[in-house]
Amino acid sequence: MLSDNAFKDFLADASELADTLEQSLLNLDKQPGDAELIHEAFRCLHTLKGDAGCLGLTQLERLTHAAENLLSPLRENPAAMETTLPQTLLAVVDHLRRLIHHLSTQGNEGEVVADSFITALNWLAETQEVPAEAEPEIAMEQVAAIEIEPTPQAAAPPAPKTPATAPLHKTQTTATPQHPGQKNDFVKVTTERLDRLMDAVGELLVAQAMLLQEPELRQVHNPRLMAKAALLGKITRDLQEVASAMRMVSLKATFQKVDRLVHDLSGVARIPITLTFSGEDTELDRNVVETLRGALVHLVRNAVDHGIENADQRRQLGKPAQGHLHLEAFHESGKVVVRLRDDGQGLNAEAILAKAQRLGLADENATPTQAEIFQLVFRPGFSTAERVSEISGRGVGLDAVKKSVESLRGRVEVDSTPGAGATFTIRLPLTLAIVDTMVFRCGQERFLMPSESILEVLRPRPEQHHTVAGKGEMLLLRGALLPMFRLHRMMNVVAAQTNPTQALVLVIEGETGPFGLLVDEVLDQQQVVIKALEGPFGHLKELSGGAVLGDGRVALLLDPASLQTLALSAQGGTISHAC
Amino acid sequence: MPAETLSQATPQTQAVGGKHLTFTLGQETYGLPVLMVREIIGLMEITRVPRMPGFVRGVINLRGKVIPVVDLRMKFGFERIEDTKLTCIIVVDLHTFLMGVVVDMVNEVVDVAPGDVEDTPTFGANISTEFIRAMGKVKGKVLILLDIERVLSAGEQLALSPLANEQALAAKET
């Protein structure tokens, strides 16, 4: 019997082969009869079949064997490929993924692959025709394939009896296809080891900082010692850069999944859609990619269901018959930007405002700007869809996108030209682990806040400080009123400076506008490694983590938006911003 | 006499026996299953976490992980004392995270035979014994076998009540 590790390796390899196979098939869809792609797909299936045979995985073996038979004659004669073949084989990929999933969770093949499916494949190989009774099987795969994660067969909704139609979806990518010669040397490392390495490097950084900041060391005036200490610092920083880079992965795999999703959605919605993308080599932190993928899935579904009009409507509007989605990623000012653009109907500001008012999300008398109206679509429960469709319309998607992007300390916004389309832009930090922060003191305690949220720091003059109804406090700054909150009160800190004119106010960018935070002293500006607070602190939304500072002690990182919410609720309501 | 007849314990309670790390709080001796104990560290500076019940002292840095630290004296309502040279932190493994427990003094590892384990007596409505798995008898002394997971889960409910903030603030100012 195979060892645990060997089995895990097999599952990882099988997963990769399924991905490569899928990519070849999607490309084969666009370039029918391409010999190289047919060979690549065949190689994947053949390797999987071999592995399956060794491990006694009969379903996997039969599945890959049947798929192989469909491709085998095309190796000699690629031009004879039926245009519907990639679609059928994509269904095989889905089965493969479900099998792999079952194997990794249950340790056996279960009943994942229905005999009828294999029979249908064998029939196809013999007769180039799908027998009538097998059609539902293959059509069912198309619908089930819309889910990115493998779902149990019982959950797939019944589909009408239609034969696989000509592919509606075409993809062009601006990336160059893989050249066989360009093989990089790779090593497979478990993520657990990577994480341990990252932890160790982080601790090395702290230990090194603690050593170099030791007062007695600083008092020693020995140039050679100082030079060695500086060298230690430099090597440690280099090591940290390398370790951080190891956590980065490219967006290629994510974009590929979006490619597949658009392909399937376009089939279900019966709207031809072209997807173009660029910047798939852009890298970001491994931990971010998973969440980003979920957000992109929602955005794409949204674009297909609410954005892009059907072929008739598009013709009437003078738009090209194919709907167009463009997905791009790039680095900008230390962030990763991921942007999805569609050329559909765009956002209707009036409809959105009306709906928001009906739902009580917007004030009847308010006159928000267009940007503010657009932001309303991210509110929970918001949906201007007339009906809930198979794809979306439950009013959950965009709210989930905003939440998941914000959980990564990112932002999402939408812009639109009504009639011409909508653009969703997600901005994410390069890595979750490291943040530029300002360290400040309140009483004897130290806190951190992301530097980019801090707009300015000032010591208010007495005439700038005002109270409202004896409880609320405001600062008059350059003609505008800024609500001011006392950190020591919110955090139950004792021995803090309570006189604003003797303390400092941080002007912070909150979610509903800027606010002032009263603190004692700003200590430093520092890049820190953020650690999650392990334990029963989940309900403290104002704390986004802890950082180990140079002296080895932990300081808490504050989240501006949650801090604002906390402050406002403590005061029992909202204070409107006078502009 | 055979141990079974003397023991007043349910079979589940008897299963509580085994190797325990013992420590002192005031005059009482407590035990934690050795398998749950990751390590014992000296008392270090604890970063306070606001808006938590008073017995959650805060967090510390344990080799790169930020873990919570609770004070059992405060949890059980003992009078506060100054930390001494013997005060230390027992790091326990609660599966989803590690937690530090501040105790007056750590003693030794003892083996509690199943026959020496008894059910916790009830002391009346005033005294909650939900944190006690069972009582052990070792070398003529009574050992309170702690259910450390309960200590925290009760705390989580407390954390959500505004009363906890008042108590915490009051405790700080005294």
PDB file of N, CA and C in Angstrom, chain A residues 4-42:
ATOM      1  N   ASP A   4       1.471   7.518   2.875  1.00  0.00           N
ATOM      2  CA  ASP A   4       0.676   8.749   2.868  1.00  0.00           C
ATOM      3  C   ASP A   4       1.273   9.809   1.965  1.00  0.00           C
ATOM      4  N   ASN A   5       2.579  10.003   2.078  1.00  0.00           N
ATOM      5  CA  ASN A   5       3.231  11.065   1.308  1.00  0.00           C
ATOM      6  C   ASN A   5       3.143  10.797  -0.183  1.00  0.00           C
ATOM      7  N   ALA A   6       3.389   9.546  -0.545  1.00  0.00           N
ATOM      8  CA  ALA A   6       3.355   9.209  -1.967  1.00  0.00           C
ATOM      9  C   ALA A   6       1.951   9.434  -2.525  1.00  0.00           C
ATOM     10  N   PHE A   7       0.953   9.108  -1.715  1.00  0.00           N
ATOM     11  CA  PHE A   7      -0.428   9.301  -2.172  1.00  0.00           C
ATOM     12  C   PHE A   7      -0.723  10.784  -2.345  1.00  0.00           C
ATOM     13  N   LYS A   8      -0.246  11.590  -1.378  1.00  0.00           N
ATOM     14  CA  LYS A   8      -0.471  13.039  -1.468  1.00  0.00           C
ATOM     15  C   LYS A   8       0.216  13.598  -2.704  1.00  0.00           C
ATOM     16  N   ASP A   9       1.427  13.115  -2.966  1.00  0.00           N
ATOM     17  CA  ASP A   9       2.143  13.568  -4.154  1.00  0.00           C
ATOM     18  C   ASP A   9       1.345  13.237  -5.404  1.00  0.00           C
ATOM     19  N   PHE A  10       0.806  12.010  -5.431  1.00  0.00           N
ATOM     20  CA  PHE A  10       0.019  11.612  -6.597  1.00  0.00           C
ATOM     21  C   PHE A  10      -1.166  12.555  -6.788  1.00  0.00           C
ATOM     22  N   LEU A  11      -1.858  12.862  -5.686  1.00  0.00           N
ATOM     23  CA  LEU A  11      -3.038  13.733  -5.796  1.00  0.00           C
ATOM     24  C   LEU A  11      -2.643  15.121  -6.300  1.00  0.00           C
ATOM     25  N   ALA A  12      -1.491  15.615  -5.808  1.00  0.00           N
ATOM     26  CA  ALA A  12      -1.033  16.932  -6.262  1.00  0.00           C
ATOM     27  C   ALA A  12      -0.694  16.888  -7.755  1.00  0.00           C
ATOM     28  N   ASP A  13       0.006  15.826  -8.157  1.00  0.00           N
ATOM     29  CA  ASP A  13       0.345  15.672  -9.577  1.00  0.00           C
ATOM     30  C   ASP A  13      -0.916  15.566 -10.420  1.00  0.00           C
ATOM     31  N   ALA A  14      -1.858  14.752  -9.949  1.00  0.00           N
ATOM     32  CA  ALA A  14      -3.093  14.545 -10.712  1.00  0.00           C
ATOM     33  C   ALA A  14      -3.833  15.866 -10.888  1.00  0.00           C
ATOM     34  N   SER A  15      -3.841  16.664  -9.830  1.00  0.00           N
ATOM     35  CA  SER A  15      -4.507  17.962  -9.893  1.00  0.00           C
ATOM     36  C   SER A  15      -3.867  18.856 -10.942  1.00  0.00           C
ATOM     37  N   GLU A  16      -2.537  18.853 -10.942  1.00  0.00           N
ATOM     38  CA  GLU A  16      -1.820  19.658 -11.932  1.00  0.00           C
ATOM     39  C   GLU A  16      -2.108  19.184 -13.333  1.00  0.00           C
ATOM     40  N   LEU A  17      -2.131  17.854 -13.516  1.00  0.00           N
ATOM     41  CA  LEU A  17      -2.415  17.303 -14.838  1.00  0.00           C
ATOM     42  C   LEU A  17      -3.815  17.700 -15.291  1.00  0.00           C
ATOM     43  N   ALA A  18      -4.762  17.684 -14.357  1.00  0.00           N
ATOM     44  CA  ALA A  18      -6.125  18.082 -14.716  1.00  0.00           C
ATOM     45  C   ALA A  18      -6.143  19.541 -15.166  1.00  0.00           C
ATOM     46  N   ASP A  19      -5.365  20.392 -14.464  1.00  0.00           N
ATOM     47  CA  ASP A  19      -5.304  21.809 -14.849  1.00  0.00           C
ATOM     48  C   ASP A  19      -4.705  21.966 -16.244  1.00  0.00           C
ATOM     49  N   THR A  20      -3.586  21.270 -16.472  1.00  0.00           N
ATOM     50  CA  THR A  20      -2.940  21.375 -17.786  1.00  0.00           C
ATOM     51  C   THR A  20      -3.870  20.871 -18.876  1.00  0.00           C
ATOM     52  N   LEU A  21      -4.541  19.758 -18.599  1.00  0.00           N
ATOM     53  CA  LEU A  21      -5.480  19.199 -19.562  1.00  0.00           C
ATOM     54  C   LEU A  21      -6.577  20.208 -19.880  1.00  0.00           C
ATOM     55  N   GLU A  22      -7.086  20.844 -18.836  1.00  0.00           N
ATOM     56  CA  GLU A  22      -8.168  21.814 -19.046  1.00  0.00           C
ATOM     57  C   GLU A  22      -7.693  22.953 -19.925  1.00  0.00           C
ATOM     58  N   GLN A  23      -6.479  23.450 -19.640  1.00  0.00           N
ATOM     59  CA  GLN A  23      -5.957  24.563 -20.428  1.00  0.00           C
ATOM     60  C   GLN A  23      -5.797  24.155 -21.879  1.00  0.00           C
ATOM     61  N   SER A  24      -5.280  22.954 -22.100  1.00  0.00           N
ATOM     62  CA  SER A  24      -5.123  22.493 -23.487  1.00  0.00           C
ATOM     63  C   SER A  24      -6.472  22.439 -24.190  1.00  0.00           C
ATOM     64  N   LEU A  25      -7.478  21.972 -23.464  1.00  0.00           N
ATOM     65  CA  LEU A  25      -8.794  21.835 -24.087  1.00  0.00           C
ATOM     66  C   LEU A  25      -9.407  23.199 -24.400  1.00  0.00           C
ATOM     67  N   LEU A  26      -9.222  24.143 -23.468  1.00  0.00           N
ATOM     68  CA  LEU A  26      -9.758  25.481 -23.737  1.00  0.00           C
ATOM     69  C   LEU A  26      -9.058  26.087 -24.949  1.00  0.00           C
ATOM     70  N   ASN A  27      -7.756  25.855 -25.034  1.00  0.00           N
ATOM     71  CA  ASN A  27      -7.027  26.363 -26.195  1.00  0.00           C
ATOM     72  C   ASN A  27      -7.436  25.636 -27.465  1.00  0.00           C
ATOM     73  N   LEU A  28      -7.696  24.336 -27.332  1.00  0.00           N
ATOM     74  CA  LEU A  28      -8.108  23.533 -28.484  1.00  0.00           C
ATOM     75  C   LEU A  28      -9.466  24.012 -29.015  1.00  0.00           C
ATOM     76  N   ASP A  29     -10.261  24.513 -28.111  1.00  0.00           N
ATOM     77  CA  ASP A  29     -11.556  25.073 -28.490  1.00  0.00           C
ATOM     78  C   ASP A  29     -11.375  26.253 -29.440  1.00  0.00           C
ATOM     79  N   LYS A  30     -10.362  27.055 -29.158  1.00  0.00           N
ATOM     80  CA  LYS A  30     -10.118  28.228 -30.001  1.00  0.00           C
ATOM     81  C   LYS A  30      -9.315  27.878 -31.244  1.00  0.00           C
ATOM     82  N   GLN A  31      -8.502  26.856 -31.123  1.00  0.00           N
ATOM     83  CA  GLN A  31      -7.654  26.461 -32.248  1.00  0.00           C
ATOM     84  C   GLN A  31      -7.932  24.994 -32.588  1.00  0.00           C
ATOM     85  N   PRO A  32      -9.094  24.730 -33.175  1.00  0.00           N
ATOM     86  CA  PRO A  32      -9.458  23.330 -33.410  1.00  0.00           C
ATOM     87  C   PRO A  32      -8.468  22.651 -34.330  1.00  0.00           C
ATOM     88  N   GLY A  33      -8.173  21.393 -34.035  1.00  0.00           N
ATOM     89  CA  GLY A  33      -7.296  20.628 -34.913  1.00  0.00           C
ATOM     90  C   GLY A  33      -5.824  20.925 -34.710  1.00  0.00           C
ATOM     91  N   ASP A  34      -5.467  21.666 -33.662  1.00  0.00           N
ATOM     92  CA  ASP A  34      -4.056  21.960 -33.426  1.00  0.00           C
ATOM     93  C   ASP A  34      -3.361  20.702 -32.902  1.00  0.00           C
ATOM     94  N   ALA A  35      -2.366  20.237 -33.662  1.00  0.00           N
ATOM     95  CA  ALA A  35      -1.739  18.950 -33.338  1.00  0.00           C
ATOM     96  C   ALA A  35      -1.046  18.973 -31.988  1.00  0.00           C
ATOM     97  N   GLU A  36      -0.322  20.067 -31.724  1.00  0.00           N
ATOM     98  CA  GLU A  36       0.439  20.166 -30.472  1.00  0.00           C
ATOM     99  C   GLU A  36      -0.487  20.069 -29.268  1.00  0.00           C
ATOM    100  N   LEU A  37      -1.615  20.767 -29.334  1.00  0.00           N
ATOM    101  CA  LEU A  37      -2.552  20.762 -28.217  1.00  0.00           C
ATOM    102  C   LEU A  37      -3.171  19.388 -28.020  1.00  0.00           C
ATOM    103  N   ILE A  38      -3.465  18.708 -29.137  1.00  0.00           N
ATOM    104  CA  ILE A  38      -4.028  17.361 -29.036  1.00  0.00           C
ATOM    105  C   ILE A  38      -3.032  16.436 -28.343  1.00  0.00           C
ATOM    106  N   HIS A  39      -1.751  16.581 -28.735  1.00  0.00           N
ATOM    107  CA  HIS A  39      -0.730  15.743 -28.107  1.00  0.00           C
ATOM    108  C   HIS A  39      -0.601  16.028 -26.628  1.00  0.00           C
ATOM    109  N   GLU A  40      -0.673  17.311 -26.286  1.00  0.00           N
ATOM    110  CA  GLU A  40      -0.538  17.690 -24.888  1.00  0.00           C
ATOM    111  C   GLU A  40      -1.670  17.094 -24.061  1.00  0.00           C
ATOM    112  N   ALA A  41      -2.886  17.210 -24.585  1.00  0.00           N
ATOM    113  CA  ALA A  41      -4.033  16.656 -23.873  1.00  0.00           C
ATOM    114  C   ALA A  41      -3.896  15.147 -23.731  1.00  0.00           C
ATOM    115  N   PHE A  42      -3.462  14.522 -24.814  1.00  0.00           N
ATOM    116  CA  PHE A  42      -3.304  13.070 -24.777  1.00  0.00           C
ATOM    117  C   PHE A  42      -2.270  12.662 -23.734  1.00  0.00           C
TER     118      PHE A  42
END
